[in-house]
C-alpha cells in the first residue's frame, strides 16, 4: 500500500487476524474483479473519510468509509470499516473490527456476479507479557453473506515462549469452507493448519559463533472433509556468526496428497496422477552475510528426493552498494528435476539483475531485468521517479517482455506515465 490516505494508523485497521487470514486489506478498495474481462480493474474512488487515533492511554478508535464508482461491469461499492482497541494489563490489548461492503446492483447481470453485501466481524486478543517471555494472539472472525449460514468462521492462535536458551512457538489457523472476506486477504479456505517450532540456543564464550543450536519444526495441513493433506517436518541446526552472518542446515521430510494431476516442473510435462500420496526427504542449506556491509550475498542449496524422483538446486543473490549513488544486485536460481519416465526431466534457470540509481534526494532510476527459461521469457522493467513535492511523485515506467523461444519477439510492452500529488488540508 502506497496511498497516503490508508497509511496513517494502518495497524489499527490492518493488524487483525494474521497474514493469510486478514479481514481488511486496504488495496481491495479501488479495484474490483470484472467478470467479463476476467481480471481485476481499477475502480475510481469518488470520496472517502477516515477518523483514527487515540482516545486516551487505553483506547484507540478507527472509522473509515470509502465510495467507489461503477467501472465497466464492476458495480459501485461502499466500504465501511470500524475498529476499536482497548489496552489491558501491562502491554496486552483486545480489539474489535467490523468490515462492511455494500454493492449497488443495478441489473440482472450484476445480481448474478455480485452479492448485495459482505460483512466480517472479528475479535482479537494480543498478548505481550511484561517480561517479554510470552507473546501471541488469539482471534475469531465471522463472515456474513446472502444465503450462506454455515462454514463462515475463521479463528487462529499464535503463542511464543522466548528465553535465552530455549524458544518455542505454536500456531493454528482455521478457515471455514464458506468464510468470505471480500475486503480482506484470505487466499485459501476450508483448512486447518497446525505449526510448531522448538529451538535450543547456546552462546559460546569464544570463537566465531555468536550463538547456535538445534531445532525441530512441524507444519501440518488438514482438510475437514478429507483429513491430513500435506505436512513438512524439519530437523535443523542454525547459527549466527560474530560478523552477523547467519546459516542454517536442514533435513526436511514432506508428505503431499494430490487431489488433481500435477506437473511439479511446470513445463507441461506428463503430470503425476491424481488421488495419490507422495513422501520425500531432502537436505537444504543456506547462508546469508551481513546486510549492513557494502558487499553482501546469500545462497541456498538443496538436494534429495522430490515426489517420485529427485532434484537438486542452488540459488541466491549478490548486492553491492556505491554509497550514496547506486545499488547493484543480481538474484539467480537453478534447479534440476529428475523424475522417472514418462514424467519430467527439467533444468530450470532464472536470473534477475537489478540496478538502483539515486541522482539526488528527489530523482531516482531503477531497472530490473529477468530471464526465465521455464516460460521462455525475458523481461525489462525500468522506472524513473521524480519527487517534485512532499509525498508527490512523477513516474515514467517502461516494461517489455520477449519470447526467447520465438526469436525474441516481444509479447507485450508498455510506457506508463503516473503522477501523484498529496493535497494536505
Coordinates of C-alpha atoms in Angstrom, one line a residue:
X1 CA 0.0 0.0 0.0
X2 CA 1.4 3.4 -1.1
X3 CA -1.6 5.6 -0.8
X4 CA -1.1 8.2 2.0
X5 CA -4.8 8.1 3.0
X6 CA -4.5 4.4 4.1
X7 CA -1.1 4.5 5.6
X8 CA -1.7 6.6 8.7
X9 CA -2.6 4.3 11.7
X10 CA -2.8 1.4 9.3
X11 CA -2.0 -1.0 12.1
X12 CA -5.3 -0.2 13.7
X13 CA -7.3 -1.4 10.7
X14 CA -4.9 -4.0 9.1
X15 CA -3.5 -5.9 12.1
X16 CA -6.5 -8.1 12.8
X17 CA -6.2 -11.8 12.1
X18 CA -2.8 -12.9 10.6
X19 CA -1.0 -12.5 7.3
X20 CA -3.2 -15.1 5.5
X21 CA -6.5 -14.5 7.4
X22 CA -6.8 -10.7 7.1
X23 CA -10.4 -9.3 7.2
X24 CA -9.3 -5.9 5.9
X25 CA -6.8 -5.4 3.1
X26 CA -6.8 -1.7 2.0
X27 CA -5.7 -2.5 -1.5
X28 CA -9.0 -4.1 -2.2
X29 CA -10.5 -0.6 -2.2
X30 CA -10.1 0.9 -5.6
X31 CA -10.0 -2.4 -7.5
X32 CA -12.7 -4.9 -8.5
X33 CA -13.0 -8.1 -10.4
X34 CA -14.5 -7.7 -13.9
X35 CA -16.4 -10.9 -14.8
X36 CA -16.4 -10.0 -18.5
X37 CA -12.7 -9.2 -18.8
X38 CA -11.9 -11.9 -16.2
X39 CA -9.3 -9.6 -14.5
X40 CA -9.1 -7.1 -11.7
X41 CA -9.6 -3.5 -12.9
X42 CA -9.3 -0.1 -11.2
X43 CA -12.5 1.4 -9.8
X44 CA -12.2 5.1 -9.2
X45 CA -12.8 6.3 -5.6
X46 CA -15.4 9.1 -5.6
X47 CA -14.9 10.2 -1.9
X48 CA -13.9 8.9 1.5
X49 CA -13.3 9.9 5.1
X50 CA -11.3 8.4 8.0
X51 CA -11.0 9.2 11.7
X52 CA -8.4 7.3 13.6
X53 CA -6.2 7.8 16.7
X54 CA -6.0 7.5 20.5
X55 CA -9.0 8.5 22.7
X56 CA -6.8 8.2 25.8
X57 CA -4.0 6.0 27.0
X58 CA -6.1 2.9 26.9
X59 CA -8.5 3.3 24.0
X60 CA -7.8 3.6 20.2
X61 CA -10.6 4.1 17.6
X62 CA -10.7 3.9 13.8
X63 CA -13.5 4.7 11.4
X64 CA -13.3 4.6 7.6
X65 CA -15.7 5.0 4.8
X66 CA -15.0 4.9 1.1
X67 CA -17.2 5.1 -2.0
X68 CA -16.1 3.8 -5.4
X69 CA -17.9 4.4 -8.7
X70 CA -19.0 1.9 -11.3
X71 CA -16.3 0.9 -13.8
X72 CA -17.4 -1.3 -16.7
X73 CA -19.1 -4.4 -15.3
X74 CA -17.9 -3.7 -11.7
X75 CA -20.7 -2.0 -9.8
X76 CA -20.3 1.0 -7.4
X77 CA -19.4 -0.1 -3.9
X78 CA -19.3 1.4 -0.5
X79 CA -16.7 0.2 2.1
X80 CA -17.0 0.8 5.8
X81 CA -14.5 -0.3 8.5
X82 CA -14.9 0.3 12.2
X83 CA -12.1 -0.8 14.6
X84 CA -11.7 -0.3 18.4
X85 CA -8.8 -1.4 20.6
X86 CA -8.5 -1.5 24.4
X87 CA -5.3 -1.8 26.3
X88 CA -5.4 -4.4 29.1
X89 CA -2.9 -5.5 31.7
X90 CA 0.6 -4.1 31.1
X91 CA 1.1 -4.4 27.4
X92 CA -1.7 -6.6 26.0
X93 CA -4.8 -5.4 24.1
X94 CA -8.2 -6.6 22.9
X95 CA -9.7 -5.3 19.6
X96 CA -13.0 -5.5 17.7
X97 CA -13.4 -4.9 13.9
X98 CA -16.4 -4.6 11.6
X99 CA -15.9 -4.6 7.8
X100 CA -18.9 -3.9 5.7
X101 CA -19.1 -3.9 1.9
X102 CA -22.3 -2.8 0.2
X103 CA -22.7 -3.2 -3.6
X104 CA -25.0 -1.1 -5.7
X105 CA -26.6 -3.7 -8.1
X106 CA -28.5 -2.2 -11.0
X107 CA -29.2 -5.1 -13.4
X108 CA -29.7 -8.8 -13.6
X109 CA -26.1 -9.4 -14.6
X110 CA -24.9 -7.6 -11.5
X111 CA -27.1 -9.8 -9.3
X112 CA -25.6 -13.0 -10.9
X113 CA -22.0 -12.0 -10.5
X114 CA -22.0 -9.9 -7.3
X115 CA -23.6 -10.2 -3.8
X116 CA -25.6 -7.4 -2.2
X117 CA -23.3 -7.2 0.7
X118 CA -20.4 -8.9 2.5
X119 CA -19.5 -8.3 6.2
X120 CA -16.9 -9.6 8.6
X121 CA -17.0 -9.1 12.4
X122 CA -13.9 -10.1 14.4
X123 CA -12.4 -10.1 17.9
X124 CA -8.7 -10.3 18.5
X125 CA -6.7 -10.6 21.7
X126 CA -3.0 -9.6 21.6
X127 CA -0.7 -10.9 24.3
X128 CA 2.6 -9.4 25.4
X129 CA 3.8 -10.3 28.9
X130 CA 5.6 -7.7 31.0
X131 CA 8.9 -9.7 30.9
X132 CA 8.7 -10.4 27.1
X133 CA 8.8 -14.1 27.7
X134 CA 5.3 -14.7 26.4
X135 CA 3.7 -13.2 23.3
X136 CA 1.0 -14.1 20.9
X137 CA -2.5 -13.6 19.6
X138 CA -6.0 -15.3 19.6
X139 CA -8.7 -14.3 17.2
X140 CA -12.1 -15.3 16.0
X141 CA -13.8 -13.9 12.9
X142 CA -17.2 -14.5 11.3
X143 CA -18.4 -13.5 7.8
X144 CA -21.9 -12.7 6.6
X145 CA -23.0 -13.1 3.0
X146 CA -26.5 -13.5 1.5
X147 CA -27.7 -17.1 1.5
X148 CA -24.8 -18.5 3.4
X149 CA -25.2 -19.7 7.1
X150 CA -22.6 -22.4 7.8
X151 CA -18.8 -22.8 7.5
X152 CA -18.4 -19.0 7.8
X153 CA -15.9 -18.8 10.7
X154 CA -12.2 -18.3 10.9
X155 CA -10.0 -18.5 14.0
X156 CA -6.4 -18.7 14.9
X157 CA -3.9 -18.7 17.7
X158 CA -0.2 -17.9 17.9
X159 CA 1.8 -18.4 21.2
X160 CA 5.5 -17.8 21.6
X161 CA 7.8 -18.6 24.5
X162 CA 11.2 -16.9 24.4
X163 CA 14.0 -17.4 26.9
X164 CA 17.8 -17.1 26.5
X165 CA 18.5 -20.8 25.9
X166 CA 15.1 -22.1 24.7
X167 CA 12.5 -20.8 22.3
X168 CA 9.2 -22.3 21.3
X169 CA 6.1 -21.3 19.4
X170 CA 2.8 -22.8 18.4
X171 CA 0.3 -21.7 15.8
X172 CA -3.0 -22.9 14.5
X173 CA -5.3 -21.3 11.8
X174 CA -8.7 -22.5 10.7
X175 CA -10.8 -21.1 7.8
X176 CA -14.2 -22.5 7.1
X177 CA -15.4 -23.6 3.7
X178 CA -17.7 -20.6 3.3
X179 CA -15.7 -18.0 5.1
X180 CA -15.7 -15.0 2.8
X181 CA -13.8 -11.7 3.5
X182 CA -14.2 -9.9 0.2
X183 CA -12.4 -6.8 1.5
X184 CA -9.7 -8.8 3.1
X185 CA -6.9 -11.2 2.1
X186 CA -7.7 -14.9 2.5
X187 CA -6.1 -16.9 -0.3
X188 CA -7.3 -20.3 0.9
X189 CA -10.4 -21.7 2.7
X190 CA -11.6 -25.0 4.1
X191 CA -8.5 -26.0 6.0
X192 CA -6.9 -26.3 9.5
X193 CA -3.2 -25.6 9.8
X194 CA -1.0 -26.5 12.7
X195 CA 2.6 -25.4 13.2
X196 CA 5.1 -25.7 16.0
X197 CA 8.8 -24.9 16.4
X198 CA 11.2 -25.8 19.2
X199 CA 14.8 -24.4 19.3
X200 CA 17.7 -24.6 21.7
X201 CA 20.2 -21.7 21.7
X202 CA 23.8 -21.8 23.0
X203 CA 26.2 -18.9 23.4
X204 CA 29.9 -19.8 23.2
X205 CA 32.2 -17.6 25.2
X206 CA 34.9 -17.6 22.4
X207 CA 35.1 -18.3 18.7
X208 CA 33.5 -17.3 15.5
X209 CA 30.0 -18.3 16.6
X210 CA 27.8 -15.7 18.4
X211 CA 25.1 -18.4 19.0
X212 CA 23.9 -21.7 17.6
X213 CA 21.6 -24.6 18.3
X214 CA 19.3 -27.3 17.0
X215 CA 15.7 -27.1 16.2
X216 CA 12.6 -29.1 15.3
X217 CA 9.7 -27.7 13.2
X218 CA 6.4 -29.2 12.0
X219 CA 3.8 -27.8 9.6
X220 CA 0.5 -29.7 9.0
X221 CA -2.5 -29.0 6.8
X222 CA -5.8 -30.8 7.5
X223 CA -8.9 -30.6 5.3
X224 CA -12.1 -31.1 7.5
X225 CA -13.8 -33.5 5.0
X226 CA -10.6 -35.3 4.0
X227 CA -8.1 -35.4 6.8
X228 CA -4.3 -34.7 6.6
X229 CA -3.5 -33.4 3.1
X230 CA 0.2 -32.5 3.5
X231 CA 2.9 -31.8 6.1
X232 CA 6.5 -30.9 6.5
X233 CA 8.9 -32.0 9.2
X234 CA 12.2 -30.2 9.6
X235 CA 15.2 -31.0 11.8
X236 CA 17.8 -28.2 11.6
X237 CA 20.8 -26.6 13.1
X238 CA 21.1 -22.8 12.9
X239 CA 24.0 -20.5 13.8
X240 CA 24.7 -16.8 13.8
X241 CA 28.4 -15.7 13.5
X242 CA 30.1 -12.9 15.2
X243 CA 30.3 -11.0 11.9
X244 CA 26.5 -11.1 11.8
X245 CA 26.3 -13.8 9.2
X246 CA 23.6 -16.4 9.5
X247 CA 23.5 -20.1 8.4
X248 CA 21.1 -23.0 8.6
X249 CA 21.3 -26.7 7.7
X250 CA 18.1 -28.7 7.5
X251 CA 16.9 -32.2 6.9
X252 CA 13.3 -32.0 5.6
X253 CA 10.6 -34.7 5.2
X254 CA 7.4 -33.8 3.2
X255 CA 4.1 -35.5 2.5
X256 CA 1.7 -34.3 -0.2
X257 CA -1.6 -35.8 -1.3
X258 CA -2.5 -34.8 -4.9
X259 CA -6.2 -34.2 -5.4
X260 CA -5.6 -33.4 -9.0
X261 CA -3.0 -34.2 -11.7
X262 CA 0.2 -32.1 -11.2
X263 CA 3.3 -31.4 -13.1
X264 CA 6.0 -30.4 -10.5
X265 CA 8.3 -28.9 -13.1
X266 CA 5.6 -26.6 -14.5
X267 CA 6.8 -27.3 -18.0
X268 CA 3.7 -29.1 -19.4
X269 CA 5.4 -32.4 -18.9
X270 CA 3.4 -35.6 -18.3
X271 CA 1.6 -35.0 -15.0
X272 CA 1.8 -37.0 -11.8
X273 CA -1.5 -38.9 -11.2
X274 CA -4.3 -37.6 -9.0
X275 CA -5.5 -39.2 -5.8
X276 CA -2.1 -40.4 -4.8
X277 CA 0.2 -39.5 -1.9
X278 CA 3.9 -38.8 -2.0
X279 CA 6.6 -38.9 0.7
X280 CA 10.1 -37.5 0.1
X281 CA 13.2 -36.3 2.0
X282 CA 15.9 -33.9 1.1
X283 CA 18.7 -31.7 2.5
X284 CA 18.9 -27.9 2.4
X285 CA 21.5 -25.4 3.5
X286 CA 21.7 -21.6 3.3
X287 CA 24.0 -18.8 4.3
X288 CA 23.4 -15.0 4.5
X289 CA 26.1 -12.5 5.0
X290 CA 25.9 -9.2 6.9
X291 CA 23.4 -7.0 5.0
X292 CA 25.0 -3.9 6.6
X293 CA 28.2 -4.3 4.6
X294 CA 28.7 -2.6 1.2
X295 CA 29.0 -6.0 -0.4
X296 CA 26.6 -8.7 0.7
X297 CA 25.4 -12.0 -0.6
X298 CA 23.3 -15.1 0.3
X299 CA 22.9 -18.6 -1.2
X300 CA 20.9 -21.7 -0.8
X301 CA 21.4 -25.3 -2.0
X302 CA 19.2 -28.3 -1.8
X303 CA 19.4 -31.9 -2.9
X304 CA 17.4 -35.1 -2.4
X305 CA 14.1 -36.8 -3.2
X306 CA 11.3 -35.0 -4.9
X307 CA 7.8 -36.6 -5.4
X308 CA 8.7 -39.9 -7.1
X309 CA 12.1 -38.8 -8.2
X310 CA 15.0 -36.4 -7.3
X311 CA 16.0 -32.8 -7.5
X312 CA 19.0 -30.5 -6.8
X313 CA 19.3 -26.8 -6.9
X314 CA 21.2 -23.7 -6.0
X315 CA 20.1 -20.1 -5.7
X316 CA 21.0 -16.8 -4.1
X317 CA 21.7 -13.1 -4.6
X318 CA 24.6 -10.7 -4.6
X319 CA 24.4 -7.0 -3.8
X320 CA 26.9 -4.1 -4.0
X321 CA 26.3 -0.5 -2.8
X322 CA 28.1 2.5 -4.2
X323 CA 27.0 4.9 -1.5
X324 CA 25.1 7.1 -1.8
X325 CA 24.6 6.9 -5.5
X326 CA 23.7 3.3 -6.5
X327 CA 22.9 -0.3 -5.5
X328 CA 23.7 -3.1 -7.9
X329 CA 22.3 -6.6 -7.4
X330 CA 21.5 -9.9 -9.0
X331 CA 19.4 -12.9 -8.0
X332 CA 19.6 -16.3 -9.5
X333 CA 18.1 -19.8 -9.2
X334 CA 19.0 -23.0 -10.9
X335 CA 17.2 -26.3 -10.4
X336 CA 17.2 -29.7 -12.0
X337 CA 14.2 -32.1 -11.6
X338 CA 14.7 -35.8 -12.5
X339 CA 11.5 -37.9 -12.3
X340 CA 11.2 -41.4 -13.8
X341 CA 9.7 -41.8 -17.3
X342 CA 7.2 -40.7 -18.5
X343 CA 7.4 -37.8 -16.0
X344 CA 9.5 -34.7 -16.0
X345 CA 13.2 -34.1 -16.7
X346 CA 13.7 -30.4 -16.5
X347 CA 16.5 -27.9 -16.0
X348 CA 15.1 -24.6 -14.7
X349 CA 17.1 -21.3 -14.7
X350 CA 16.1 -17.8 -13.6
X351 CA 18.4 -14.8 -13.3
X352 CA 17.5 -11.2 -12.5
X353 CA 19.9 -8.3 -12.4
X354 CA 18.7 -5.0 -10.7
X355 CA 20.2 -1.5 -10.8
X356 CA 19.1 1.3 -8.5
X357 CA 20.5 4.8 -9.0
X358 CA 20.0 7.8 -6.8
X359 CA 20.9 11.0 -8.6
X360 CA 19.7 13.3 -5.9
X361 CA 17.2 13.4 -3.0
X362 CA 14.4 13.8 -5.5
X363 CA 15.4 11.9 -8.6
X364 CA 15.7 8.1 -8.8
X365 CA 16.0 5.5 -11.6
X366 CA 15.5 1.7 -11.3
X367 CA 16.0 -1.0 -13.9
X368 CA 15.1 -4.7 -13.4
X369 CA 15.9 -7.4 -15.9
X370 CA 14.8 -11.1 -15.6
X371 CA 15.3 -14.2 -17.7
X372 CA 13.2 -17.3 -17.0
X373 CA 13.7 -20.3 -19.2
X374 CA 10.7 -22.1 -17.6
X375 CA 8.3 -19.8 -19.5
X376 CA 10.9 -18.7 -22.1
X377 CA 10.6 -15.0 -21.2
X378 CA 12.9 -12.1 -20.9
X379 CA 11.6 -9.0 -19.1
X380 CA 12.8 -5.4 -18.9
X381 CA 11.2 -3.0 -16.4
X382 CA 12.6 0.5 -16.0
X383 CA 11.2 3.2 -13.7
X384 CA 12.1 6.9 -13.5
X385 CA 10.8 8.8 -10.3
X386 CA 10.9 12.5 -9.6
X387 CA 9.7 13.6 -6.2
X388 CA 8.7 17.2 -7.0
X389 CA 7.0 17.9 -3.7
X390 CA 6.5 16.1 -0.4
X391 CA 4.7 12.7 -1.0
X392 CA 4.2 13.8 -4.6
X393 CA 5.8 12.0 -7.5
X394 CA 6.0 11.7 -11.2
X395 CA 6.7 8.2 -12.5
X396 CA 7.7 7.1 -16.0
X397 CA 7.7 3.3 -16.3
X398 CA 8.7 1.2 -19.3
X399 CA 8.2 -2.6 -19.5
X400 CA 8.8 -5.1 -22.2
X401 CA 8.6 -8.9 -22.4
X402 CA 10.3 -11.0 -25.1
X403 CA 9.5 -14.6 -26.0
X404 CA 13.0 -16.2 -26.2
X405 CA 11.6 -19.3 -27.8
X406 CA 10.2 -17.3 -30.8
X407 CA 13.3 -15.4 -31.9
X408 CA 13.0 -12.8 -29.2
X409 CA 9.7 -11.5 -30.4
X410 CA 8.1 -9.1 -27.9
X411 CA 4.9 -10.4 -26.4
X412 CA 3.8 -7.1 -24.7
X413 CA 5.2 -3.7 -24.0
X414 CA 4.0 -0.6 -22.2
X415 CA 5.1 3.0 -21.4
X416 CA 3.2 4.4 -18.4
X417 CA 3.1 8.0 -17.0
X418 CA 1.8 8.4 -13.5
X419 CA 1.6 11.5 -11.3
X420 CA 0.7 11.5 -7.6
X421 CA 0.1 14.8 -5.7
X422 CA -0.5 15.0 -2.0
X423 CA -3.1 17.6 -1.1
X424 CA -2.6 18.1 2.6
X425 CA -5.5 20.0 4.1

